[in-house]
Amino acid sequence: MKHRGADQIAQTARDLTSRIRWGEVGLVLLAYTLLTIVITWPVILNFSSEIPGETSGGDRSGYVWDFWLHSREGLALWGADIQEAVAAPFGRTSPASAHVTLFVTLGPGWLVTSIAGPIVAYNVTVFSGLTLSGAAMYMLIRWLGLGRTSAAWSGAAFILVPYVALRATSHLPFVHLESFPLLLMAGIFWLERPNLRRAVLMTLAIVLAWLTNPYYGLMALIIAAVFVVIGLVLGTRRNGPIPAARSALEVGGSVLVLVGLPLLALYSSSRDAVVQGFERDPIELQLYGAHFTDYVKPVVGDAFLSGIVGADTWDGLGSPGGERTAFLGFTTIVLALIGLFFLIRRWDSTPQRVRLAAISAMVLVPVLVLMSLSHPYPLPWPFEGSTIPMPAGIVFDFTPFLRAFARFSIAVMAVVLIIAAIGLSGLLRGRTQVTAYAIAALVFVFTIVDLPGTTPTSLVTGSSTPIQINGADADELPAWQWIAEETDPDAVILESPSWPNEALERFYMYGQTVHERRIANGALNDAELAGAFNKDYPLPTVEGAAEAMATIGIDYVTIAPWAFAMLGREGPDPLQPPAGFELAAQFEDGSAIWEVVAAPGDAVVVRRDGFWDTEVIDGQSLRWLGQEGGVTVVADEAGLYEVSFDAAGLDPSATYQLEVRGPDGTVQTLEVTGEKDRYAFQLPLAEGESTVEWRVLTPAAQQISPEDLRVVTIQTGTWDATRVGPTDRRAAAG
């Protein structure tokens, strides 16, 4: 009796895989590995130096850097983690618990990086993702009894879909798709005979989706909810409402225990870091949501259709691509329509398992498509100009870190492939061997042509090194080589220009894989103290930059013409460092490295909340205040400090009442006029970071001009802080 539970679980697993002959497994994995090699060609020839795709920088280089960082600092899985390699010396706050929801990528990648390096880890992730995704889809279709040919085609179509090529060359955690076929398989298996063991199997597939990434986890929960609703309807008809409800509760209970409670614990352990690091702008729901037409139209630049109707013509007709990539493929759509025809015509003779799969698909497709649509959704003619809300808006209210709901299209593809496989199986049924081979060959050829959106000769993604700068690979950049060879391992480097710019920051961060020094860049947003500091001092030539950098411990600044060119800005003369810097090295590519030699100050003040972006005018870093906000003061030791800044109000005829509140609650009011002047106040500060809040009492913020829509009050230069005595004001006075 003590082995009964284990025997039942083993029997359930045997039932689930009853149609799979495990002798096929090796051949299937080999076949999809070979297809992956073709798709990513010539990565296999340069496995340790190049990754799929031919763009420079961006997210693809970012994931290589992620692997490098975790191999250096470890892979934290709980709470908030401070990443010390970037945003130095403050570090960047990262919700370590979020790593759990990316573990399918980060876990193996961390291990492989420790052995063979981050580029190999990236490629192993792509190869394993595509191979296992194709094999899982093959497994689902074979388990449904639709034949090897249909299974082989479905697996190939699943990894040839444009969505996958996009993820393999940019968004690495999205290449592992195996959770979808496995969840569909487990859900149909549960519908056949609902019980607790089968509910747990379905829940484990949901767990796998959540371990892959949060988008797939959310999709899995919605798919499971649809299965439960279908199970309630079918179960009520078969056995009555009480047994059906009990089966639904078994699924709900297992999801709560294995998914809900762990997710709640993970989120609670790093809630503030999640909000700070991942909260998105609601406008992205509209930009990165799908349109109905995206499912049936290839993207602009599609080589096959561009060759037929002309590139200019197709660019005006195609889907925009990018995050809105959702094309299912003409072959897939036609086969799905054929599958619907066969289901209607042969419903009574269709096996029960296939009927359950078809019923599930008929419900899942519209649900998942609706979830993928942009919010609010723009209506076509004759209602053009009007919009209607979509479910993505509701989900965003609860999970503001999810924004690109067009990604639901891959779940739609997984479900549609079931119906398409039914169609292909029906076409092959009863045919002679020659005819069946001919049909299968045509289907595969059409799929290769229309799904990737290329001709067969340009099917591959291509490959390149993660970044290139003026035609040179990262390890050939002389400034990064010099840093690696000539600086102390504890040195802190600031790459200039340092305006927060994610595309440029990716280059700077990738440079760390060459020189392995901490950088002051890499905060990626000004919610981080380092990001706000870099926004305050975007150039080393602005007034006060050298002293501020010395105060927080920055040792060297790179002056890189290629970086300024990326931002469309003209940089300083690399060979003429201003006071507070010395030329440490110069290179043939026009770049240079300045050493920070200024004396450190007592404290540094960083403008943060409530300030508009920096404008560098006549060597000064100027920022407009809104109505209220705050600054952060980083003091070397506790004491009484004088904080000062240059300021002038927008309205030259008005006097602005600027209230400042110190960390001890002390409130002072400064009267700022419309003429530029120096203003100062004193307050006690603790050692380390302190927040000083400010608020403009009167007058109200105004728009700068009809052309400049910013609503502002006072413009200030950088703020300075000098220690004038001990914390006790009376002691200071005495």
XYZ file of C-alpha atoms in Angstrom:
734
model
C 0.000 0.000 0.000
C 2.843 2.412 0.710
C 3.833 2.379 -2.954
C 0.336 2.987 -4.255
C 0.682 6.773 -4.713
C 3.988 6.459 -6.552
C 2.588 3.673 -8.738
C -0.431 5.802 -9.643
C 1.771 8.748 -10.620
C 3.962 6.448 -12.707
C 0.904 5.002 -14.413
C -0.385 8.515 -15.147
C 2.925 9.397 -16.785
C 2.788 6.175 -18.828
C -0.739 7.005 -19.958
C 0.327 10.491 -21.001
C 3.173 9.199 -23.136
C 1.455 6.040 -24.389
C 1.650 7.053 -28.048
C 5.299 8.094 -27.913
C 7.843 5.475 -28.909
C 10.933 6.548 -27.056
C 13.100 5.158 -29.832
C 11.976 8.182 -31.825
C 13.265 10.645 -29.281
C 16.891 10.580 -30.378
C 16.020 10.929 -34.052
C 13.563 13.738 -33.355
C 16.065 15.702 -31.257
C 18.730 15.170 -33.909
C 16.391 16.325 -36.689
C 15.408 19.547 -34.921
C 19.007 20.192 -33.921
C 19.972 19.963 -37.591
C 17.117 22.314 -38.505
C 18.333 24.717 -35.823
C 21.827 24.600 -37.294
C 20.384 25.530 -40.695
C 18.195 28.325 -39.292
C 21.081 29.908 -37.366
C 23.793 29.288 -39.953
C 26.742 29.921 -39.668
C 26.657 30.084 -35.861
C 27.759 26.464 -35.591
C 31.045 27.377 -37.309
C 31.747 30.235 -34.878
C 30.053 28.905 -31.759
C 32.327 30.679 -29.283
C 32.599 34.049 -31.043
C 29.305 34.824 -32.850
C 25.594 34.687 -32.003
C 22.474 34.627 -34.240
C 21.584 37.900 -35.928
C 23.558 40.540 -37.728
C 22.784 43.680 -35.721
C 25.288 45.266 -33.354
C 24.459 45.771 -29.698
C 20.908 45.874 -28.396
C 19.238 43.172 -26.347
C 21.270 40.357 -27.935
C 24.523 41.766 -26.535
C 22.677 42.530 -23.303
C 21.916 38.867 -22.684
C 25.545 37.924 -23.318
C 26.450 40.514 -20.682
C 23.811 39.064 -18.318
C 25.501 35.667 -18.499
C 28.901 37.284 -17.884
C 27.585 39.217 -14.884
C 25.953 36.208 -13.234
C 29.074 34.112 -13.712
C 30.953 36.893 -11.893
C 28.489 37.887 -9.149
C 26.354 34.746 -8.874
C 22.693 34.153 -9.695
C 20.590 35.429 -6.804
C 17.040 34.044 -6.652
C 15.445 35.844 -3.722
C 14.859 39.418 -2.618
C 16.559 42.450 -4.128
C 20.098 42.090 -5.422
C 22.629 44.926 -5.778
C 24.641 44.473 -8.973
C 27.971 46.072 -8.120
C 29.627 45.780 -11.547
C 27.435 48.535 -13.004
C 26.136 51.902 -11.778
C 29.264 52.136 -9.632
C 29.884 53.061 -6.937
C 26.233 52.845 -5.892
C 25.310 49.645 -7.705
C 22.112 48.805 -9.556
C 19.135 47.333 -7.722
C 17.818 44.201 -9.383
C 14.820 42.106 -8.308
C 16.697 38.862 -7.833
C 13.431 36.973 -7.463
C 12.702 37.855 -11.104
C 15.602 35.577 -12.023
C 13.407 32.654 -10.977
C 10.950 33.571 -13.742
C 13.839 33.490 -16.232
C 15.540 30.428 -14.813
C 15.161 28.270 -17.937
C 17.487 30.769 -19.635
C 19.622 32.110 -16.781
C 20.204 28.878 -14.876
C 21.819 26.796 -17.642
C 23.350 29.963 -19.129
C 25.079 30.768 -15.845
C 26.488 27.241 -15.681
C 27.660 27.163 -19.307
C 29.235 30.623 -18.979
C 31.280 29.422 -16.022
C 32.672 26.657 -18.236
C 32.845 28.044 -21.762
C 31.999 31.764 -21.706
C 28.882 33.901 -22.278
C 28.751 33.653 -26.085
C 28.695 29.869 -25.949
C 25.986 30.130 -23.282
C 23.878 32.329 -25.574
C 24.195 29.855 -28.439
C 23.477 26.848 -26.241
C 20.293 28.602 -25.097
C 19.188 29.242 -28.687
C 19.988 25.704 -29.820
C 18.341 24.050 -26.836
C 15.309 26.333 -27.098
C 14.638 25.700 -30.768
C 15.396 21.990 -30.579
C 13.243 21.306 -27.520
C 10.408 23.525 -28.797
C 10.225 21.683 -32.096
C 10.500 18.312 -30.361
C 7.763 19.191 -27.856
C 5.380 20.166 -30.663
C 6.232 16.921 -32.463
C 5.468 15.042 -29.250
C 2.066 16.724 -28.881
C 0.940 15.936 -32.439
C 2.221 12.341 -32.270
C 0.424 11.879 -28.939
C -2.797 13.057 -30.591
C -2.345 10.250 -33.110
C -2.023 12.476 -36.180
C 1.026 10.739 -37.647
C 4.749 11.335 -37.921
C 4.541 13.545 -41.004
C 2.070 15.940 -39.415
C 4.101 15.909 -36.220
C 7.362 16.597 -38.052
C 5.816 19.482 -40.001
C 4.191 20.991 -36.892
C 7.476 20.957 -34.994
C 9.287 22.573 -37.916
C 6.595 25.237 -38.395
C 6.698 26.021 -34.676
C 10.361 27.043 -34.831
C 10.261 28.576 -38.327
C 7.568 31.096 -37.363
C 8.925 34.698 -37.613
C 8.318 35.210 -33.899
C 11.044 32.686 -33.086
C 13.669 34.236 -35.366
C 12.968 37.602 -33.719
C 13.467 36.153 -30.236
C 16.585 34.165 -31.146
C 18.243 37.331 -32.414
C 17.068 39.738 -29.730
C 14.934 38.423 -26.834
C 16.678 35.283 -25.651
C 14.349 34.198 -22.778
C 11.543 33.761 -25.315
C 13.161 31.050 -27.472
C 12.163 28.211 -25.137
C 8.609 27.388 -26.253
C 8.332 23.806 -25.052
C 5.983 24.723 -22.214
C 3.132 25.403 -24.685
C 2.936 21.970 -26.353
C 3.460 20.312 -22.986
C 0.680 22.370 -21.396
C -1.709 21.674 -24.276
C -0.897 17.991 -23.982
C -1.448 17.989 -20.211
C -4.667 20.001 -20.520
C -6.192 17.641 -23.077
C -5.031 14.709 -20.966
C -6.862 16.205 -17.961
C -10.036 16.734 -20.016
C -10.052 13.036 -20.922
C -10.369 11.966 -17.304
C -10.048 14.778 -14.750
C -8.350 13.799 -11.491
C -5.832 15.267 -9.070
C -2.771 13.602 -10.579
C -3.596 14.924 -14.026
C -4.309 18.346 -12.533
C -0.829 18.331 -10.997
C 0.717 17.419 -14.358
C -1.038 20.382 -15.967
C 0.161 22.614 -13.134
C 3.756 21.456 -13.610
C 3.542 22.606 -17.238
C 2.392 26.003 -15.935
C 5.364 26.034 -13.552
C 7.679 25.409 -16.511
C 6.113 28.353 -18.348
C 6.653 30.637 -15.341
C 10.254 29.467 -15.062
C 10.717 30.445 -18.722
C 9.459 34.031 -18.494
C 6.504 35.932 -16.964
C 4.715 36.387 -20.303
C 4.636 32.652 -20.916
C 3.570 32.102 -17.326
C 0.592 34.435 -17.765
C -0.307 32.757 -21.060
C -0.147 29.372 -19.363
C -2.518 30.478 -16.606
C -5.020 31.705 -19.199
C -4.729 28.478 -21.204
C -5.255 26.444 -18.031
C -8.283 28.572 -17.111
C -9.818 27.803 -20.516
C -9.238 24.085 -19.961
C -10.955 24.344 -16.590
C -13.995 26.083 -18.104
C -14.219 23.456 -20.844
C -13.811 20.753 -18.207
C -16.657 22.232 -16.156
C -18.986 22.219 -19.160
C -18.071 18.740 -20.359
C -17.845 17.327 -16.837
C -21.283 18.667 -15.899
C -22.780 16.965 -18.926
C -21.028 13.674 -18.159
C -21.138 13.410 -14.374
C -23.097 16.359 -13.030
C -22.018 19.694 -11.548
C -20.544 18.521 -8.231
C -17.896 16.131 -9.657
C -17.088 18.703 -12.354
C -16.645 21.435 -9.756
C -14.478 19.144 -7.635
C -12.179 18.496 -10.610
C -11.941 22.223 -11.308
C -11.068 22.881 -7.671
C -8.305 20.274 -7.879
C -6.718 22.277 -10.683
C -7.239 25.532 -8.817
C -5.751 24.129 -5.631
C -2.666 22.724 -7.338
C -2.115 26.005 -9.213
C -2.475 27.950 -5.971
C 0.027 25.759 -4.113
C 2.597 25.241 -6.880
C 2.301 28.561 -8.737
C 0.314 31.240 -6.900
C 1.879 31.113 -3.437
C 5.496 30.836 -4.698
C 4.935 33.785 -7.062
C 3.434 35.856 -4.262
C 6.392 35.083 -2.025
C 8.887 35.950 -4.750
C 7.130 39.236 -5.543
C 6.882 40.186 -1.878
C 10.613 39.617 -1.425
C 11.518 42.301 -3.975
C 8.377 44.354 -4.618
C 10.069 47.768 -4.660
C 12.838 46.570 -6.984
C 10.275 45.097 -9.392
C 8.324 48.368 -9.539
C 11.483 50.465 -9.925
C 13.107 48.250 -12.528
C 10.230 46.958 -14.638
C 7.210 49.254 -14.426
C 6.184 50.249 -17.968
C 4.408 53.118 -19.696
C 0.761 52.330 -20.589
C 1.332 53.687 -24.121
C 3.367 50.536 -24.776
C 0.160 48.488 -24.602
C -0.865 50.203 -27.810
C 2.546 50.185 -29.457
C 3.354 46.547 -28.666
C -0.093 44.984 -28.980
C -1.104 42.987 -32.047
C -3.699 43.882 -34.653
C -5.909 41.241 -36.254
C -4.158 41.767 -39.581
C -0.744 40.974 -38.053
C -1.760 37.312 -37.889
C -2.383 37.043 -41.627
C 0.117 39.506 -43.110
C 3.884 38.965 -43.294
C 6.058 41.770 -41.938
C 7.420 44.631 -44.017
C 10.662 43.673 -45.689
C 9.404 40.137 -46.341
C 11.810 38.961 -49.035
C 9.372 36.590 -50.753
C 6.468 39.018 -51.202
C 8.761 41.980 -51.787
C 10.214 40.035 -54.674
C 6.742 39.508 -56.128
C 5.110 42.935 -55.714
C 8.174 45.099 -55.125
C 9.781 46.180 -51.868
C 8.200 49.637 -51.800
C 4.736 48.230 -52.451
C 4.974 45.533 -49.801
C 6.429 47.898 -47.209
C 3.176 49.823 -47.452
C 1.063 46.662 -47.087
C 2.866 44.428 -44.622
C 2.639 44.137 -40.865
C 5.105 46.447 -39.053
C 6.941 43.550 -37.396
C 9.081 44.059 -34.319
C 7.061 43.386 -31.175
C 3.943 43.129 -33.366
C 5.338 40.078 -35.191
C 2.430 37.623 -35.145
C 2.250 36.126 -38.667
C 1.086 32.491 -38.568
C 2.060 31.620 -42.129
C -0.152 31.141 -45.168
C 0.511 27.399 -45.169
C -0.475 27.122 -41.513
C -3.683 29.090 -42.070
C -4.698 27.063 -45.145
C -4.012 23.756 -43.377
C -6.011 24.952 -40.354
C -8.990 25.741 -42.601
C -8.664 22.295 -44.145
C -8.507 20.842 -40.650
C -11.769 22.587 -39.740
C -13.357 21.137 -42.871
C -12.296 17.600 -41.955
C -13.446 18.034 -38.369
C -16.910 19.154 -39.470
C -17.166 16.406 -42.059
C -15.758 13.547 -39.927
C -16.672 14.622 -36.407
C -18.421 11.392 -35.470
C -15.458 9.266 -36.554
C -12.825 11.569 -35.034
C -11.037 10.018 -32.013
C -12.101 11.383 -28.634
C -8.666 12.808 -27.847
C -8.549 14.738 -31.125
C -12.089 16.020 -30.563
C -11.102 17.340 -27.149
C -8.074 19.003 -28.716
C -10.279 20.589 -31.399
C -12.844 21.837 -28.872
C -10.063 23.320 -26.766
C -8.500 24.988 -29.798
C -11.795 26.549 -30.851
C -12.018 28.283 -27.486
C -8.329 29.011 -26.950
C -7.669 30.755 -30.264
C -10.169 33.626 -29.822
C -9.257 34.024 -26.140
C -5.515 34.217 -26.841
C -5.960 36.483 -29.859
C -8.029 38.911 -27.773
C -5.345 38.878 -25.097
C -2.726 39.777 -27.705
C -4.485 42.840 -29.116
C -3.320 46.395 -28.520
C -5.091 48.452 -25.868
C -7.037 50.494 -26.679
C -7.686 48.853 -30.035
C -8.100 51.195 -33.030
C -11.232 50.409 -35.020
C -11.095 50.244 -38.836
C -13.318 52.092 -41.299
C -16.160 53.127 -40.953
C -15.324 53.662 -37.241
C -11.834 54.971 -37.909
C -10.612 57.237 -35.115
C -12.495 55.315 -32.420
C -10.996 52.762 -30.043
C -12.278 50.011 -27.767
C -10.637 48.617 -24.610
C -8.956 45.233 -24.671
C -8.144 42.697 -21.922
C -4.478 43.747 -21.945
C -5.511 46.959 -20.183
C -7.043 45.052 -17.296
C -4.023 42.778 -16.932
C -1.673 45.776 -17.025
C -3.482 47.329 -14.053
C -2.365 44.353 -11.953
C 0.971 43.577 -13.647
C 2.405 46.902 -14.888
C 5.676 45.208 -15.832
C 4.014 43.334 -18.739
C 3.592 45.497 -21.822
C 4.082 43.580 -25.115
C 0.914 41.519 -25.396
C 1.520 40.720 -29.072
C 3.809 38.042 -27.639
C 0.642 36.020 -27.024
C 0.791 35.260 -30.752
C 3.188 32.376 -30.133
C 0.587 30.695 -27.927
C -1.954 31.245 -30.726
C 0.482 29.569 -33.137
C 0.878 26.555 -30.858
C -2.898 26.048 -30.726
C -3.514 26.703 -34.437
C -0.875 24.092 -35.297
C -3.099 21.434 -33.717
C -5.901 22.216 -36.185
C -3.396 22.567 -39.037
C -1.926 19.163 -38.166
C -5.444 17.700 -38.297
C -5.756 19.209 -41.780
C -2.439 17.783 -42.976
C -3.256 14.389 -41.474
C -6.581 14.434 -43.314
C -4.900 15.280 -46.610
C -2.485 12.364 -46.226
C -5.084 9.889 -45.060
C -5.730 7.088 -47.549
C -3.228 8.378 -50.107
C -0.717 6.256 -51.914
C 2.805 6.520 -50.635
C 3.948 8.568 -53.633
C 1.009 10.975 -53.351
C 1.492 11.343 -49.597
C 5.180 12.111 -50.062
C 4.373 14.685 -52.746
C 1.802 16.441 -50.553
C 4.164 16.457 -47.585
C 7.017 17.804 -49.705
C 4.866 20.637 -51.050
C 3.702 21.548 -47.556
C 7.256 21.672 -46.228
C 8.471 23.756 -49.176
C 5.588 26.226 -48.900
C 6.220 26.506 -45.158
C 9.910 27.220 -45.625
C 9.076 29.901 -48.190
C 6.196 31.694 -46.478
C 6.841 31.325 -42.734
C 10.311 32.816 -42.370
C 9.379 35.435 -44.963
C 12.423 34.606 -47.054
C 13.460 32.643 -50.074
C 14.989 29.261 -49.205
C 18.485 30.532 -49.977
C 18.210 33.290 -47.352
C 16.357 31.280 -44.714
C 19.111 31.641 -42.134
C 19.350 34.330 -39.453
C 23.021 34.898 -40.097
C 25.444 35.558 -37.277
C 27.895 38.132 -36.002
C 29.804 39.115 -32.911
C 27.517 40.718 -30.294
C 28.802 44.236 -30.981
C 30.941 45.942 -33.566
C 32.283 49.484 -33.360
C 33.502 51.049 -36.589
C 34.007 47.561 -37.988
C 35.989 46.322 -34.992
C 34.950 43.663 -32.493
C 34.735 44.566 -28.822
C 38.027 42.922 -27.881
C 39.792 45.001 -30.550
C 38.749 48.374 -29.112
C 41.994 50.009 -27.883
C 40.407 51.918 -24.983
C 38.937 48.751 -23.502
C 42.215 46.890 -24.036
C 44.095 49.665 -22.223
C 41.660 49.612 -19.299
C 42.086 45.846 -18.986
C 45.882 46.050 -19.031
C 46.715 49.335 -17.325
C 44.136 50.021 -14.594
C 43.764 48.622 -11.106
C 41.167 45.809 -10.880
C 39.197 47.963 -8.401
C 39.095 51.020 -10.684
C 35.753 52.605 -11.569
C 35.307 53.702 -15.179
C 32.822 56.239 -16.537
C 32.170 55.923 -20.276
C 31.356 59.281 -21.833
C 28.903 60.511 -22.962
C 26.839 59.227 -20.052
C 23.334 60.485 -20.871
C 21.048 57.577 -19.932
C 20.506 55.836 -23.272
C 19.779 52.124 -23.248
C 21.224 51.398 -26.695
C 24.517 53.091 -25.837
C 24.595 51.634 -22.335
C 24.439 48.150 -23.860
C 27.727 48.873 -25.629
C 29.342 50.164 -22.466
C 28.164 47.156 -20.488
C 29.402 44.730 -23.124
C 32.801 46.412 -22.865
C 33.006 44.979 -19.354
C 33.313 41.492 -20.815
C 36.617 42.752 -22.267
C 38.121 44.904 -19.489
C 36.247 43.461 -16.438
C 36.172 46.747 -14.503
C 33.254 48.343 -12.689
C 31.553 51.097 -14.659
C 29.494 54.058 -13.496
C 27.202 53.491 -16.482
C 24.593 50.773 -16.818
C 21.860 52.045 -14.489
C 19.568 52.104 -17.578
C 17.158 54.550 -15.904
C 17.377 57.564 -13.609
C 15.351 55.851 -10.894
C 18.769 54.505 -9.901
C 21.065 56.979 -8.148
C 23.863 56.333 -10.663
C 21.487 56.997 -13.554
C 20.433 60.305 -12.012
C 24.091 61.230 -11.406
C 24.931 60.528 -15.045
C 21.967 62.634 -16.142
C 23.261 65.484 -13.943
C 26.807 65.140 -15.351
C 26.367 63.761 -18.896
C 29.741 65.190 -19.972
C 32.994 65.425 -18.020
C 33.348 68.992 -19.291
C 30.302 70.397 -17.486
C 30.908 72.643 -14.512
C 31.681 70.692 -11.330
C 31.907 67.293 -13.033
C 35.517 66.514 -12.078
C 34.964 67.220 -8.368
C 31.668 65.310 -8.340
C 33.279 62.285 -10.008
C 36.205 62.377 -7.602
C 33.792 62.597 -4.671
C 31.945 59.401 -5.546
C 35.112 57.528 -6.553
C 35.236 57.506 -10.353
C 38.851 56.965 -11.467
C 38.839 57.232 -15.268
C 36.625 58.656 -18.003
C 36.645 57.414 -21.583
C 36.129 59.922 -24.402
C 34.815 57.899 -27.340
C 33.938 59.658 -30.635
C 31.941 56.589 -31.757
C 29.712 56.927 -28.681
C 29.042 60.610 -29.308
C 28.257 59.752 -32.936
C 25.639 57.212 -31.772
C 23.825 60.038 -29.973
C 24.300 62.486 -32.821
C 26.355 64.780 -30.593
C 29.765 66.371 -30.898
C 32.088 65.473 -28.071
C 34.960 67.394 -26.454
C 38.485 67.316 -27.816
C 39.844 64.002 -26.488
C 43.333 65.484 -26.187
C 42.295 68.561 -24.175
C 40.950 67.471 -20.776
C 39.617 70.323 -18.601
C 40.814 71.119 -15.090
C 40.383 68.173 -12.753
C 41.373 65.613 -15.406
C 44.653 64.469 -16.950
C 45.181 62.712 -20.251
C 46.008 59.093 -19.385
C 46.016 57.564 -22.869
C 45.141 58.359 -26.462
C 44.468 55.985 -29.345
C 44.590 55.899 -33.130
C 40.795 55.626 -33.405
C 40.488 59.135 -31.941
C 39.426 58.042 -28.458
C 41.174 58.870 -25.222
C 41.074 58.150 -21.509
C 41.147 60.877 -18.884
C 42.181 60.231 -15.305
C 40.181 62.018 -12.611
C 42.683 64.030 -10.541
C 40.384 66.612 -8.906
C 40.245 66.743 -5.118
C 37.067 65.108 -3.810
C 34.428 67.316 -2.195
C 32.567 66.814 1.058
C 29.410 65.529 -0.616
C 27.672 65.250 -3.962
C 24.092 66.333 -4.652
C 22.096 64.522 -7.348
C 18.942 66.064 -8.790
C 16.271 63.373 -9.031
C 12.483 63.531 -8.803
C 10.634 66.442 -10.343
C 13.414 67.636 -12.664
C 13.223 67.751 -16.434
C 16.059 66.350 -18.578
C 19.476 67.989 -18.612
C 20.410 70.743 -21.034
C 24.119 71.528 -21.371
C 24.421 75.257 -22.085
C 27.726 77.166 -21.906
C 29.327 74.323 -19.959
C 26.589 74.180 -17.335
C 24.234 71.290 -16.628
C 20.840 72.989 -16.417
C 17.553 71.366 -15.449
C 14.075 72.773 -14.981
C 12.069 72.048 -11.841
C 8.431 71.124 -12.030
C 6.208 71.756 -8.985
C 7.780 69.357 -6.478
C 10.433 66.662 -6.200
C 13.672 65.859 -4.427
C 17.456 65.604 -4.501
C 19.754 62.999 -2.975
C 22.824 64.107 -1.031
C 25.647 61.594 -0.614
C 27.833 62.815 2.261
C 31.231 61.478 3.261
C 30.488 62.057 6.956
C 27.693 63.376 9.135
C 27.575 67.075 9.821
C 26.023 70.436 9.096
C 26.102 71.119 5.349
C 25.478 74.138 3.182
C 23.677 73.250 -0.039
C 23.879 75.820 -2.840
C 22.904 76.194 -6.491
C 22.395 78.753 -9.243
C 18.746 79.327 -10.155
C 16.338 81.587 -12.017
C 12.561 81.462 -12.332
C 10.792 81.077 -15.666
C 8.759 84.285 -15.210
C 11.218 87.181 -14.867
C 8.608 89.279 -13.036
C 7.677 86.646 -10.434
C 9.216 85.591 -7.132
C 9.130 81.837 -6.598
C 8.664 80.442 -3.085
C 10.892 77.347 -3.015
C 10.347 75.229 0.106
C 13.033 72.688 1.030
C 12.563 69.988 3.667
C 15.612 68.272 5.147
C 15.780 64.639 6.216
C 15.234 65.740 9.834
C 11.973 67.484 8.869
C 13.412 71.010 9.011
C 11.627 73.288 6.496
C 13.192 76.381 4.920
C 11.852 78.677 2.189
C 13.963 80.376 -0.459
C 12.742 83.249 -2.606
C 13.944 82.716 -6.175
C 13.620 85.591 -8.638
C 13.584 85.619 -12.413
C 17.232 86.677 -12.547
C 19.970 84.100 -12.195
C 21.482 84.155 -8.702
C 23.134 81.890 -6.141
C 20.939 80.394 -3.407
C 21.943 78.429 -0.314
C 20.539 76.813 2.804
C 22.000 74.791 5.671
C 20.810 71.484 7.085
C 22.182 68.545 9.091
C 22.928 65.370 7.115
C 23.832 61.838 8.090
C 26.710 59.930 6.563
C 25.738 58.308 3.266
C 22.566 59.046 1.336
C 19.964 61.594 2.465
C 16.882 62.891 0.657
C 16.037 66.583 0.552
C 12.516 67.302 -0.693
C 11.588 70.522 -2.464
C 8.311 72.131 -3.460
C 7.525 75.343 -5.320
C 4.690 76.888 -3.313
C 3.950 79.774 -5.679
C 3.500 80.514 -8.499
C 2.194 77.422 -10.305
C 4.256 75.738 -13.013
C 3.784 77.114 -16.517
C 4.419 75.917 -20.072
C 7.716 77.354 -21.310
C 6.351 78.494 -24.685
C 3.818 77.453 -27.343
C 6.592 75.460 -29.010
C 8.128 74.035 -25.803
C 5.457 72.027 -23.973
C 7.417 71.479 -20.769
C 5.606 72.749 -17.662
C 8.199 74.243 -15.306
C 8.945 76.721 -12.530
C 12.664 77.270 -11.849
C 15.825 76.373 -13.773
C 18.847 75.339 -11.713
C 22.425 74.390 -12.302
C 24.060 71.522 -10.447
C 23.656 71.572 -6.663
C 26.685 71.623 -4.369
C 27.067 70.624 -0.718
C 29.889 71.652 1.604
C 30.341 70.573 5.223
C 30.449 73.637 7.470
C 30.461 72.038 10.893
C 29.199 69.242 13.131
C 25.573 68.180 13.018
C 24.594 70.125 16.142
C 23.754 73.650 14.961
C 24.599 75.160 18.346
C 28.018 73.561 18.270
C 28.534 74.956 14.794
C 27.534 78.435 15.952
C 29.844 78.253 18.944
